[in-house]
CSV table of C-alpha atoms in Angstrom, one decimal:
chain,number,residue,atom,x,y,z
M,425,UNK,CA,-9.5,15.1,-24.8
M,426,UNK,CA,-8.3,11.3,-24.8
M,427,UNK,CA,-10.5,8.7,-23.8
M,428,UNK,CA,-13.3,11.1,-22.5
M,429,UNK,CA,-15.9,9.1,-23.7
M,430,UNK,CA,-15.2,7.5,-19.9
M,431,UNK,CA,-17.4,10.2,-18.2
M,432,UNK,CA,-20.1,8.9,-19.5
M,433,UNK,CA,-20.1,5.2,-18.3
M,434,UNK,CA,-21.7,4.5,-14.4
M,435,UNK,CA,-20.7,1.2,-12.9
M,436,UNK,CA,-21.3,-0.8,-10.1
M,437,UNK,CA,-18.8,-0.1,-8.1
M,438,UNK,CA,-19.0,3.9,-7.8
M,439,UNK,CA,-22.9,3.6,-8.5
M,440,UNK,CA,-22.8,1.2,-5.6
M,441,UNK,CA,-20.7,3.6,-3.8
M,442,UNK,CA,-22.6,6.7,-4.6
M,443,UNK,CA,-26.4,4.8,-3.3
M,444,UNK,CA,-25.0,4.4,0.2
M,445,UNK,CA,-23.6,8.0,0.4
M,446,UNK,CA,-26.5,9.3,-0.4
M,447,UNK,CA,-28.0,7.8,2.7
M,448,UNK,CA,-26.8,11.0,4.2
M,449,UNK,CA,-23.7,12.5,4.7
M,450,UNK,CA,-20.2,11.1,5.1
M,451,UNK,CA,-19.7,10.6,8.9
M,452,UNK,CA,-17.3,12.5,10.4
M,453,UNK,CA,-16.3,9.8,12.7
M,454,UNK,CA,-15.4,6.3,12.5
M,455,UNK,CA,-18.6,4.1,13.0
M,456,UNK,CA,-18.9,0.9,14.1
M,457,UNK,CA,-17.5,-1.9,12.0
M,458,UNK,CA,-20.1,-4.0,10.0
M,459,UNK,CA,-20.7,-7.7,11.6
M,460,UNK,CA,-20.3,-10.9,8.9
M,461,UNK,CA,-23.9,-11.7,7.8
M,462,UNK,CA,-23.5,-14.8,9.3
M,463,UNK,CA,-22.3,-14.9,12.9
M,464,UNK,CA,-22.2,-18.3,15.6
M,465,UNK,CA,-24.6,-17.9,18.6
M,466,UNK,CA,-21.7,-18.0,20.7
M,467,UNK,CA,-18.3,-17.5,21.0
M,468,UNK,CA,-16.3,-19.8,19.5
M,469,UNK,CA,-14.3,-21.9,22.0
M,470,UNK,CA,-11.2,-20.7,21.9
M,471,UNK,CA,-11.2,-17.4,20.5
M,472,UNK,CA,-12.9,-13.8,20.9
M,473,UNK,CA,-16.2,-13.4,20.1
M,474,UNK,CA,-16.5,-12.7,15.8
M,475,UNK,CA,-18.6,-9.5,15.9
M,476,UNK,CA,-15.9,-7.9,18.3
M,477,UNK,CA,-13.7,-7.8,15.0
M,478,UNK,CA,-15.3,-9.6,12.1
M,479,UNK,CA,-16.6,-7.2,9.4
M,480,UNK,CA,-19.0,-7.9,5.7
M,481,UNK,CA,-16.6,-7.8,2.9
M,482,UNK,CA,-18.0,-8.5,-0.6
M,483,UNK,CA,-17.0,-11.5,-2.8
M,484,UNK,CA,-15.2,-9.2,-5.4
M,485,UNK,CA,-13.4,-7.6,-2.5
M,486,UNK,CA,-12.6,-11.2,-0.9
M,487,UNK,CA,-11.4,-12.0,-4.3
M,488,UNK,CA,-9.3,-9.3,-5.0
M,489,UNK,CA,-7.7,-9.8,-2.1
M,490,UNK,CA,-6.6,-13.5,-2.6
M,491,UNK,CA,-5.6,-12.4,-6.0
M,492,UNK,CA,-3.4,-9.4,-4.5
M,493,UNK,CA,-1.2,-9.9,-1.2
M,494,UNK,CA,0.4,-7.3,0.8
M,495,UNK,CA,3.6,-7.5,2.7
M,496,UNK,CA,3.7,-9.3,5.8
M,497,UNK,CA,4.1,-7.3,8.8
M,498,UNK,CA,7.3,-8.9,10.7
M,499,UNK,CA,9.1,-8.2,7.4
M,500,UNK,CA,9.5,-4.7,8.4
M,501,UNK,CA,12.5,-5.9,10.5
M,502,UNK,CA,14.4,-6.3,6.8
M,503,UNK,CA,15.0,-2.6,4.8
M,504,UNK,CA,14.8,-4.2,1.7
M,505,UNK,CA,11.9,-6.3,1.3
M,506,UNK,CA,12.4,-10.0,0.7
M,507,UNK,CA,11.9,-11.2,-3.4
M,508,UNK,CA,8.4,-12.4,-3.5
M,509,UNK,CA,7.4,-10.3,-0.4
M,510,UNK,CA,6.8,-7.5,-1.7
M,511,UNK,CA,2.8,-5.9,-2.2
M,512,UNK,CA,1.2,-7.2,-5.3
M,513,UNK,CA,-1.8,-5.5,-7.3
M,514,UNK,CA,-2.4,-7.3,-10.6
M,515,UNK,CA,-5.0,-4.8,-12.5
M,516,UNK,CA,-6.3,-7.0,-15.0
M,517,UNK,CA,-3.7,-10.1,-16.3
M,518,UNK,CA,-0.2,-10.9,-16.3
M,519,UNK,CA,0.8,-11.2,-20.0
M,520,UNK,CA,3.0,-13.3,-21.8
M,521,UNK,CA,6.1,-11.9,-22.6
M,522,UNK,CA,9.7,-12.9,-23.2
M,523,UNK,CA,13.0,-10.6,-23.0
M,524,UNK,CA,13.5,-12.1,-26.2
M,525,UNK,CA,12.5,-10.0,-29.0
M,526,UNK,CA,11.3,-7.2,-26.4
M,527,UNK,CA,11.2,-3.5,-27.3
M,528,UNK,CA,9.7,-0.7,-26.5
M,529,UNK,CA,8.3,2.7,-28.7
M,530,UNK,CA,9.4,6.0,-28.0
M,531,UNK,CA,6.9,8.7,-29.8
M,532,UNK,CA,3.9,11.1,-29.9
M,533,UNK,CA,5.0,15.0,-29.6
M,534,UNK,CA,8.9,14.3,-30.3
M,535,UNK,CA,11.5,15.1,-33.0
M,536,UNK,CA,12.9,11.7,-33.6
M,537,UNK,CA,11.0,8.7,-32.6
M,538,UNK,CA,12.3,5.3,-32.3
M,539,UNK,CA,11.9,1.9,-31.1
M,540,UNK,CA,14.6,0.3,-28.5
M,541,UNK,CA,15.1,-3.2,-27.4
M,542,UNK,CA,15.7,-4.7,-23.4
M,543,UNK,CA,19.2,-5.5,-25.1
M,544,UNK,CA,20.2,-1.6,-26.3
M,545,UNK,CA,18.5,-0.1,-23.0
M,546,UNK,CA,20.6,-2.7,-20.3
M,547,UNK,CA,23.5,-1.4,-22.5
M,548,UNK,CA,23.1,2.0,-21.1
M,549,UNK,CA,24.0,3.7,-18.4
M,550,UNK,CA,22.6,1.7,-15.6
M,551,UNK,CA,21.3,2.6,-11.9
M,552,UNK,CA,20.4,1.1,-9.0
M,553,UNK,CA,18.2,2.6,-6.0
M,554,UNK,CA,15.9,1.5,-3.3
M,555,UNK,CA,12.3,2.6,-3.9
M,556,UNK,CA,9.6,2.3,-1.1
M,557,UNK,CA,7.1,1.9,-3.2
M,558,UNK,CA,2.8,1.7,-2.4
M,559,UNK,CA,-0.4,1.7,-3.5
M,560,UNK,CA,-2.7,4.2,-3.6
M,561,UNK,CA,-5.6,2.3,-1.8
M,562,UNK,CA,-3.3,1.8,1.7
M,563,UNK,CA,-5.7,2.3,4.5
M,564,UNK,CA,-9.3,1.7,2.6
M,565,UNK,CA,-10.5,-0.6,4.6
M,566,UNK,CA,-11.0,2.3,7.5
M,567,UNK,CA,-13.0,3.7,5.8
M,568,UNK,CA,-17.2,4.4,6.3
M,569,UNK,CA,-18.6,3.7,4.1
M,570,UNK,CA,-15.9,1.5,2.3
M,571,UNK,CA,-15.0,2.0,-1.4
M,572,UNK,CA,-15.3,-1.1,-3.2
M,573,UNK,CA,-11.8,-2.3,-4.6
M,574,UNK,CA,-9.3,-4.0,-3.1
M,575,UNK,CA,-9.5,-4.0,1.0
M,576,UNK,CA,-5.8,-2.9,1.8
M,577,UNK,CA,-4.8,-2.0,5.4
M,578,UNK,CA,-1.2,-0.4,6.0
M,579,UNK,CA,0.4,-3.8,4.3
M,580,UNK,CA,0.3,-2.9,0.4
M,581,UNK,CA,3.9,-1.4,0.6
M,582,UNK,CA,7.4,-3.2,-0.1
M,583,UNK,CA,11.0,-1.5,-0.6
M,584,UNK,CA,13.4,-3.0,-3.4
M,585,UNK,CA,16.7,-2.6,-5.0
M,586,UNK,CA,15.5,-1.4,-8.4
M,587,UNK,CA,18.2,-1.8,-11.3
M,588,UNK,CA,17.8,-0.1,-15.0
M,589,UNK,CA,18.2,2.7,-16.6
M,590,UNK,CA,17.1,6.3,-16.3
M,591,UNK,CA,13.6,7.8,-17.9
M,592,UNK,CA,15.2,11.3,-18.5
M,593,UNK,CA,18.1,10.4,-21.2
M,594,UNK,CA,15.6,8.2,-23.6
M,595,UNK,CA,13.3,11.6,-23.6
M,596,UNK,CA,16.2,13.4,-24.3
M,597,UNK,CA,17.4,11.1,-27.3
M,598,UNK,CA,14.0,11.5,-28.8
M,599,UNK,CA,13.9,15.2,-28.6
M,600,UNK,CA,10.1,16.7,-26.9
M,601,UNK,CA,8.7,19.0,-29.2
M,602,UNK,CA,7.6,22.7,-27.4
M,603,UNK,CA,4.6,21.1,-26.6
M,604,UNK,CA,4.7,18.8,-25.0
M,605,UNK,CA,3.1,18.6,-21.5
M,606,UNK,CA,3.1,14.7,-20.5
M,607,UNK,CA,4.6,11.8,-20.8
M,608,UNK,CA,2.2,8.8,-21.2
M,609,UNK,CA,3.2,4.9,-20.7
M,610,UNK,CA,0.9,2.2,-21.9
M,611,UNK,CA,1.5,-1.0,-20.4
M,612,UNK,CA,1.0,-4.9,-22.2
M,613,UNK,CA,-1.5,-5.6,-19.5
M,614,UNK,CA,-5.6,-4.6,-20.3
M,615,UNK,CA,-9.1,-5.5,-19.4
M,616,UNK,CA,-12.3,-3.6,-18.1
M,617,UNK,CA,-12.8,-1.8,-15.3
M,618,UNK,CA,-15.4,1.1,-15.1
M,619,UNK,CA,-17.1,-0.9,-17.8
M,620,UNK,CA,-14.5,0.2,-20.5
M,621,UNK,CA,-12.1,-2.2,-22.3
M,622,UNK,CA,-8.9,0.0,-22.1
M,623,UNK,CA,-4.6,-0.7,-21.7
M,624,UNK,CA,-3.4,0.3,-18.2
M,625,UNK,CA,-2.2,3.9,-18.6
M,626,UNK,CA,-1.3,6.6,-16.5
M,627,UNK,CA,0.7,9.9,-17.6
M,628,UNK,CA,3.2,11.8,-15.8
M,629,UNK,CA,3.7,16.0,-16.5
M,630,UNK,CA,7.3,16.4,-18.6
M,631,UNK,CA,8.8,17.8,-15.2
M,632,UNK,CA,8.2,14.9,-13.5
M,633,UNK,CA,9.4,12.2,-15.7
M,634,UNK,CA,12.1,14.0,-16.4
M,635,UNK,CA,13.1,13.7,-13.2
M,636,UNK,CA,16.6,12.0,-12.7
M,637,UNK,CA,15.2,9.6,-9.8
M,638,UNK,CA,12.5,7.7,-12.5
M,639,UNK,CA,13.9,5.5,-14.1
M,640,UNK,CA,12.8,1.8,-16.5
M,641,UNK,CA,13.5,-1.1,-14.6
M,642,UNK,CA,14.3,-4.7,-15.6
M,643,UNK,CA,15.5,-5.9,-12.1
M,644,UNK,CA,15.0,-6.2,-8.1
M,645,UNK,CA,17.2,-7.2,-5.6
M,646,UNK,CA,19.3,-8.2,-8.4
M,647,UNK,CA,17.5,-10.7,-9.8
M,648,UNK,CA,15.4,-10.1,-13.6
M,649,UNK,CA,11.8,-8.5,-12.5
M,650,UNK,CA,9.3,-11.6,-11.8
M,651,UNK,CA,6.3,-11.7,-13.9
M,652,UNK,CA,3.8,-10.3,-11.7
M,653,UNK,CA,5.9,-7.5,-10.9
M,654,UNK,CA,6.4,-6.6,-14.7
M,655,UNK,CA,9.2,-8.7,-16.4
M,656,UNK,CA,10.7,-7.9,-18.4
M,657,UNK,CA,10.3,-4.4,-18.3
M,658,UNK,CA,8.8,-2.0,-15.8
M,659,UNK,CA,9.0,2.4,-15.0
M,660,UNK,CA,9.7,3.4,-11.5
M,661,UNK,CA,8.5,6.6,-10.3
M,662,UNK,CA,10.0,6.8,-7.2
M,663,UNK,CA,8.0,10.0,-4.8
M,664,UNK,CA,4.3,8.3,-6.6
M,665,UNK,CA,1.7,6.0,-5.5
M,666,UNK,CA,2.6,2.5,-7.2
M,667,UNK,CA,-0.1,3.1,-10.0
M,668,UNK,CA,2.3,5.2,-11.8
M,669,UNK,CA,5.0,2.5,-12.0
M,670,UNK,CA,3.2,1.2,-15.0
M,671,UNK,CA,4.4,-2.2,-15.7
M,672,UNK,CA,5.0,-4.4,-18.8
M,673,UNK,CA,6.2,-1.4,-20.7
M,674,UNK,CA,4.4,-1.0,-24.5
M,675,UNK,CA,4.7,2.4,-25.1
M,676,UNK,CA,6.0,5.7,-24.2
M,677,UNK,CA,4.2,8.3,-25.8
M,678,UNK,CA,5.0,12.4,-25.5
M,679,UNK,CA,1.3,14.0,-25.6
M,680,UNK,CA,0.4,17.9,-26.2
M,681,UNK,CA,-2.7,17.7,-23.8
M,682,UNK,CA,-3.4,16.1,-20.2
M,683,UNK,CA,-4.3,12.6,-20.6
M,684,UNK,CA,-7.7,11.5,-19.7
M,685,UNK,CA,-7.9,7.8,-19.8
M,686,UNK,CA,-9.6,5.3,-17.4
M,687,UNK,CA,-7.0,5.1,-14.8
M,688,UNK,CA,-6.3,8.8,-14.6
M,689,UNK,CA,-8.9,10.5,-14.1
M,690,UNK,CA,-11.6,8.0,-12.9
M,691,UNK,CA,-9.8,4.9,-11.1
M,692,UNK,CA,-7.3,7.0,-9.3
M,693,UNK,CA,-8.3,10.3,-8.2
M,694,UNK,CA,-9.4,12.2,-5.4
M,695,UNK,CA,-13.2,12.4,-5.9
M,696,UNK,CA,-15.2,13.7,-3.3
M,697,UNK,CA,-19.0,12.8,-4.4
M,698,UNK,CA,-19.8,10.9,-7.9
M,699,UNK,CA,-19.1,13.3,-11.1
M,700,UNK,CA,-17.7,16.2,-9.0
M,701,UNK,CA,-14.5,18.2,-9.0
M,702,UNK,CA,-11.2,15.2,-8.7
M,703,UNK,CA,-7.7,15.1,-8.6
M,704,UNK,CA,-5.6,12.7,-9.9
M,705,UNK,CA,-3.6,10.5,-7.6
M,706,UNK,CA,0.1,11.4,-7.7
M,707,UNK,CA,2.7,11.6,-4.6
M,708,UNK,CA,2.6,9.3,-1.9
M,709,UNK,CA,1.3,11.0,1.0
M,710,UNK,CA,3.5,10.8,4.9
M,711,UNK,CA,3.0,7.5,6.5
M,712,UNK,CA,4.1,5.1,9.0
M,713,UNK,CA,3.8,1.5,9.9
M,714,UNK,CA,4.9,-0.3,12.8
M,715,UNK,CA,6.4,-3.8,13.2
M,716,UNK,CA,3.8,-6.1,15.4
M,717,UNK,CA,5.4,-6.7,18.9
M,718,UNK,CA,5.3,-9.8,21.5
M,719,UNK,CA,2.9,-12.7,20.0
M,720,UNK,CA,0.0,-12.5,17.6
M,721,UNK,CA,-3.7,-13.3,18.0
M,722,UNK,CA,-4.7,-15.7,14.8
M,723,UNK,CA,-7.6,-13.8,13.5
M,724,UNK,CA,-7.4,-10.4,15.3
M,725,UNK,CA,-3.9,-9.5,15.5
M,726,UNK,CA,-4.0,-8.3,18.6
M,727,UNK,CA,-0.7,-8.7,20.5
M,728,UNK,CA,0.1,-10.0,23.6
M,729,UNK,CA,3.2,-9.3,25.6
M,730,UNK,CA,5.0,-9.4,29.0
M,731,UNK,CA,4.9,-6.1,31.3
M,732,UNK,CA,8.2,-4.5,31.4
M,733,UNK,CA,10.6,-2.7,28.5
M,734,UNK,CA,9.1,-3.0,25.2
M,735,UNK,CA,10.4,-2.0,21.9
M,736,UNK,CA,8.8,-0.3,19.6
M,737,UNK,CA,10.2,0.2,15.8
M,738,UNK,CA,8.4,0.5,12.2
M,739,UNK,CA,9.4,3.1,9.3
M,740,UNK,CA,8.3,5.8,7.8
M,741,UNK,CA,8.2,7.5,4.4
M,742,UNK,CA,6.8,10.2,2.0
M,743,UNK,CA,6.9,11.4,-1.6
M,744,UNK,CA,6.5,15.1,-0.7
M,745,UNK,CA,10.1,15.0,1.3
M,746,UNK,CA,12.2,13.9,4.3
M,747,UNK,CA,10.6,12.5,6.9
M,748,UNK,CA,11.7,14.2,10.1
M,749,UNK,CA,9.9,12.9,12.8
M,750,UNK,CA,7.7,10.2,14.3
M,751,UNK,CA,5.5,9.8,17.4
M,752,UNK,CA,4.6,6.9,19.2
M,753,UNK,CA,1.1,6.7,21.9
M,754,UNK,CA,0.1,4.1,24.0
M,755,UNK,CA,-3.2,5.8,25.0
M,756,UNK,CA,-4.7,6.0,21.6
M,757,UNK,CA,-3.7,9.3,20.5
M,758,UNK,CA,-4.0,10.6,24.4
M,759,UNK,CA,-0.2,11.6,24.9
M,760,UNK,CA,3.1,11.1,22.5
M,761,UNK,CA,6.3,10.3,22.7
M,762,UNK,CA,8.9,11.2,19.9
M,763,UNK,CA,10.5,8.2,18.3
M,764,UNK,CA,14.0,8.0,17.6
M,765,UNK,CA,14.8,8.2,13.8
M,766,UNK,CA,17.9,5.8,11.7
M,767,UNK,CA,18.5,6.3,8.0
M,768,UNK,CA,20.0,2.8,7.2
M,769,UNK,CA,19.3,3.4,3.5
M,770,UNK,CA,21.4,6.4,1.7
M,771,UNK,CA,18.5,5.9,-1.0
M,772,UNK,CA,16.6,9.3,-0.9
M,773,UNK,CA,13.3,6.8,-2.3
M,774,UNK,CA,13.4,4.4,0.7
M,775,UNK,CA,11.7,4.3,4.0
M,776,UNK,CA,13.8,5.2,7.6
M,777,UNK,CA,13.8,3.8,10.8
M,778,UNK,CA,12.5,4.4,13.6
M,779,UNK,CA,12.6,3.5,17.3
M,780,UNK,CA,10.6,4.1,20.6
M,781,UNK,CA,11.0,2.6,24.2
M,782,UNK,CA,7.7,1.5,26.1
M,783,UNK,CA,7.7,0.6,30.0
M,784,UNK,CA,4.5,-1.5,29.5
M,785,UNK,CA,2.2,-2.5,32.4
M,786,UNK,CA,-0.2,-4.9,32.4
M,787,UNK,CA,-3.7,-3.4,30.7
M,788,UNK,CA,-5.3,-3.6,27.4
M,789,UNK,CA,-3.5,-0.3,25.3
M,790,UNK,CA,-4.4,1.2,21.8
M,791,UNK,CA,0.0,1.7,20.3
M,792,UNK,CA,-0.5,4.3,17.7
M,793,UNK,CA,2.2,5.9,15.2
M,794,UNK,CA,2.5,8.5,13.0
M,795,UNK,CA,4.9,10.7,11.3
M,796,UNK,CA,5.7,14.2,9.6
M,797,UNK,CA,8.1,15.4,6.5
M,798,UNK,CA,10.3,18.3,5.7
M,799,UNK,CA,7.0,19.7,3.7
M,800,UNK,CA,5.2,19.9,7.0
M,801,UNK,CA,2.7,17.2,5.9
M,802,UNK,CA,1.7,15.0,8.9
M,803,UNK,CA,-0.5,11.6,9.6
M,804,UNK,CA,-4.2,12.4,10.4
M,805,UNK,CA,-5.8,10.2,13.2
M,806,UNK,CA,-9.3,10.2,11.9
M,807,UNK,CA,-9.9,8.4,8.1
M,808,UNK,CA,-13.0,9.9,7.4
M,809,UNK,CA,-10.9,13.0,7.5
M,810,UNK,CA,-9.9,11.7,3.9
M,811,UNK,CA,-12.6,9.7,2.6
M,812,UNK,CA,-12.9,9.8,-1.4
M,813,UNK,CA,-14.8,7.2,-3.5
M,814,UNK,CA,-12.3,5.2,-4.9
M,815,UNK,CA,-10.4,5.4,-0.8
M,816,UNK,CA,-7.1,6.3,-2.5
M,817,UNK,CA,-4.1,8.0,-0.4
M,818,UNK,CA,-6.1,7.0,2.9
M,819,UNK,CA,-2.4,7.4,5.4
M,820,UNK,CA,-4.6,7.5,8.5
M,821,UNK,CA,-2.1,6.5,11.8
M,822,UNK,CA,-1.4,3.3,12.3
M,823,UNK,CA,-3.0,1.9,15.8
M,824,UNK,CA,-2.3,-1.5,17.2
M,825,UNK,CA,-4.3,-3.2,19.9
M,826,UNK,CA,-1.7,-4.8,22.5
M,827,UNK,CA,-2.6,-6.7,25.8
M,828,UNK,CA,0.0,-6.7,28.2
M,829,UNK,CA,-0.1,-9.3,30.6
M,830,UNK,CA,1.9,-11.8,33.0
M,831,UNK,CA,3.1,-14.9,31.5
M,832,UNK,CA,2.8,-14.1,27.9
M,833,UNK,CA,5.8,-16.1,25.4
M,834,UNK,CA,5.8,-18.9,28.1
M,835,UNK,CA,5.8,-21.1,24.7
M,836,UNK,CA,8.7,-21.0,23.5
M,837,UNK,CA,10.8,-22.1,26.7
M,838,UNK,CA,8.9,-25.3,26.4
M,839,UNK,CA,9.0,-28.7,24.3
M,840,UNK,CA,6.6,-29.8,24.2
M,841,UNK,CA,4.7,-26.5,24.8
M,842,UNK,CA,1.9,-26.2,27.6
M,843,UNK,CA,-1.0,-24.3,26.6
M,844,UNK,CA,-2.3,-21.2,28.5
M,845,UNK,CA,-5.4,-19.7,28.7
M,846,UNK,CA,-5.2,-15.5,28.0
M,847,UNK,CA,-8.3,-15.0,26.8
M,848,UNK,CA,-11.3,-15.7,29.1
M,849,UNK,CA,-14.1,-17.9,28.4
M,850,UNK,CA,-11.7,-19.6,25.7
M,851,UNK,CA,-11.5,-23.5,26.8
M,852,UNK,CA,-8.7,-25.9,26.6
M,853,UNK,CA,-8.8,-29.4,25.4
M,854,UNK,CA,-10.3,-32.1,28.0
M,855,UNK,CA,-6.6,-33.6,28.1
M,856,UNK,CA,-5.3,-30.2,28.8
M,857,UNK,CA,-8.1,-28.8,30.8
M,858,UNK,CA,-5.8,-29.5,34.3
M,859,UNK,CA,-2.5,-27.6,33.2
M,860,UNK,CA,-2.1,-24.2,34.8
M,861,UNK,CA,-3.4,-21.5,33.3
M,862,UNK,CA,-2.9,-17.4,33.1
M,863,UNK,CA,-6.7,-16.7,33.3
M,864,UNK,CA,-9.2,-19.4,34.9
C-alpha cells in the first residue's frame, strides 16, 4: 500500500462533515438554504430581501473561492474558452519553474527509464485538441449539508485548444514491465491537506493512460500554458474530472499496485459516510449548463426579460460518451421540451451545442436543463440524490430563475439611461423618484 498511513489521520473538514451528518440522516430533499449570520432588519433599498438568497458560507470556503474562479457565465457564447477565463483550482501553491532546464522522469515498473527535457518532448510528434475540461466539486454548493471545500456551482468548467504531445508513445519508449497496473504523475506543486504534507498525485490504470486522447501539454489556445494552469508542463486526460490533469509535471512513475495517496483515495472519491466503502473520482459525469438570458440581477442572478420569443442555448458534455440529447423546462422540471443539438467542435473532448425556443409570458419561471449520453447516463434533478462527503461529481440540472416581464432592457435604448423600478418595494433616488416606473 502507498501512502496508507492517510487512513489514519481525521481532520476538520470531514470530522466537521461527519458531526453534522450524524445529526440524522442525509435528507432526501433539498432543504432550505442557510441565512448569513448577520442579516439587515429590512430589505435593503434597492434590492430583494438577503434571506430570500443569501446563505452561511465559512471563511475557508469564502477564501477558497477568491483564490479559485470559475468561468463566467456569458462566455458560454464562445466554444473555446477565452485565455484567462478558463476555471481555476490552485491545490496548494504555484511553483516556480522555468522551461529552461525543465525535464521530466519516466520510471517505476519499466524496462528503460529515462529522463526527457520540454525541448526533446516539443520535438515530438505534436497534437492539438479541444478538451472540456472540470472539476470534480461542480454543483457542491447544492448540496445539504455542504461539504467543506471549495463552493463551486455549474461554473468551474472551461474548454481549450490543448497542444503537446501524446502520453501513450513516452510509455511505450520506456517499455511497462508485465506488471504494471497504473501509471502515477507527481506534480511540483505540495502542501497539506487532510493534515498530511504530501505532492499532488493522482494515478491513472495502464488502459487509460495509454489512451491515444491523453496527452502532456505545454500550450492553450496557442499560447505557452500560464503559470496557474501549469507552465511549463501539464497532462490532459481528456474523459476525467480536472484533478487528474496533474499539473507542473515532476514525475511519471509506472507502479505494480493501485496507488493510495492523499488525493486518491481520500480527497477525491465517492464516500458515502466517514471511513466507509469509496470510489475514486474518475470520468466526468453528463452535464449541462446554460448561457444566462435577458439582464442579470447583481447579487441573485435572477434574469429579467421581455415576454415574447426567447432563446435558449448552453452545452453539454460527458466523459462516459456522446451526448445525444438535451431537454429544456420552464415549469421546474413539470414538462420538457427537446433542445436542438450543434457539434461546432470536431474534437470528440469538447462540449456541443445546444438550442431551444421559448414563447415567454410574463410570470416568474424556474428554466431548467439537462442532458443524456450514448451510455444512457442522464442529469438527476434532485442533488441529495448524489451527496458524498467531499460533494465530488455533484451534475445535478441546471435551474435558472427568470422573471418575465414588460419593459425589461429599456436601458440600453437610452443615454443617459432612466432607471425603472422591477422589483417592488426597491426605491429610486429622490432625484429620480418622478421618472416612470415598471412597478409603482
Amino acid at each position: 500500500m502507498r501512502n496508507g498511513m492517510g487512513s489514519a489521520f481525521l481532520t476538520r473538514r470531514r470530522a466537521a462533515i461527519g458531526a453534522v451528518a450524524a445529526l440524522g440522516t442525509i435528507p432526501t430533499r433539498v432543504v432550505a438554504q442557510d441565512t448569513c449570520n448577520t442579516v439587515p432588519d429590512a430589505p435593503t433599498a434597492d434590492r430583494p430581501d438577503p434571506q430570500a438568497f443569501w446563505r452561511s458560507f465559512s471563511d475557508p470556503e469564502l477564501a477558497l473561492a477568491f483564490r479559485n474562479h470559475g468561468m463566467i457565465a456569458e462566455l458560454l457564447r464562445s466554444d473555446i474558452t477565452p485565455l484567462g477565463a478558463h476555471y481555476l483550482l490552485v491545490h496548494f501553491a504555484v511553483p516556480p519553474l522555468s522551461a529552461e532546464g525543465y525535464s521530466i522522469a519516466i520510471g517505476g515498473q519499466v524496462q528503460n527509464p529515462f529522463r526527457i527535457s520540454l525541448a526533446e518532448l516539443q520535438g515530438r510528434g505534436t497534437i492539438t485538441q479541444a478538451v472540456t475540461m472540470e472539476c470534480a466539486g461542480t454543483g457542491r454548493r447544492s448540496l445539504q449539508p455542504r461539504p467543506v471545500y471549495v463552493p463551486w456551482d455549474k461554473e468551474a468548467i472551461g474548454t481549450y485548444q490543448w497542444t503537446g504531445t501524446p502520453l501513450r508513445p513516452l510509455l511505450e519508449q520506456a517499455g511497462l514491465a508485465s506488471n504494471a497496473v497504473e501509471v502515477l504523475f507527481t506534480g511540483w506543486d505540495s502542501g497539506v491537506d487532510l493534515g498530511i504534507e504530501h505532492a499532488f498525485e493522482r494515478s491513472l490504470p495502464v488502459a487509460d493512460a495509454m489512451r491515444d486522447e491523453v496527452m502532456l501539454a505545454w500550450a492553450a489556445n496557442g499560447q505557452p500554458l500560464l503559470p496557474e494552469h501549469g507552465f511549463p508542463l501539464r497532462l490532459v486526460v481528456p474523459s476525467w474530472y480536472g484533478m487528474a490533469s496533474v499539473k507542473w509535471l515532476r514525475a511519471i512513475t509506472v507502479l505494480d499496485e493501485p496507488f493510495e495517496g492523499v488525493q486518491q483515495k481520500q480527497v477525491y472519491t465517492y464516500e458515502a459516510v466517514k471511513d466507509g466503502p469509496s470510489q475514486p473520482v474518475r470520468q466526468k459525469h453528463v452535464n449541462s449548463v446554460m448561457l444566462p438570458i435577458g439582464i442579470p440581477d447583481l447579487i441573485s442572478r435572477t434574469c429579467f426579460v421581455a415576454p415574447g420569443t426567447q432563446i435558449l442555448e448552453g452545452k453539454a458534455w460527458s466523459g462516459f460518451g456522446a451526448i445525444v440529447g438535451v431537454e429544456v423546462s420552464t415549469d421546474g422540471g413539470g414538462s420538457w421540451t427537446a433542445a436542438q443539438l450543434r457539434r461546432s467542435l470536431s474534437d470528440t473532448f469538447a462540449w456541443v451545442n445546444w438550442r431551444a425556443q421559448w414563447s415567454a409570458g410574463p410570470g416568474a419561471y424556474t428554466l431548467v436543463c439537462r442532458a443524456w449520453d450514448d451510455a444512457g447516463n442522464v442529469q438527476p434533478l434532485d442533488p441529495q440524490a448524489e451527496w458524498n462527503l467531499q460533494g465530488n461529481g455533484v451534475n445535478v440540472a441546471q435551474q435558472t430563475s427568470v422573471i418575465v416581464q414588460d419593459g425589461i432592457g429599456s436601458a440600453l435604448s437610452q443615454v443617459p439611461c432612466q432607471p425603472q423600478l422591477v422589483i417592488p418595494g426597491a426605491d429610486l433616488p429622490p432625484t429620480l423618484a418622478t421618472r416612470n416606473t415598471l412597478v409603482s
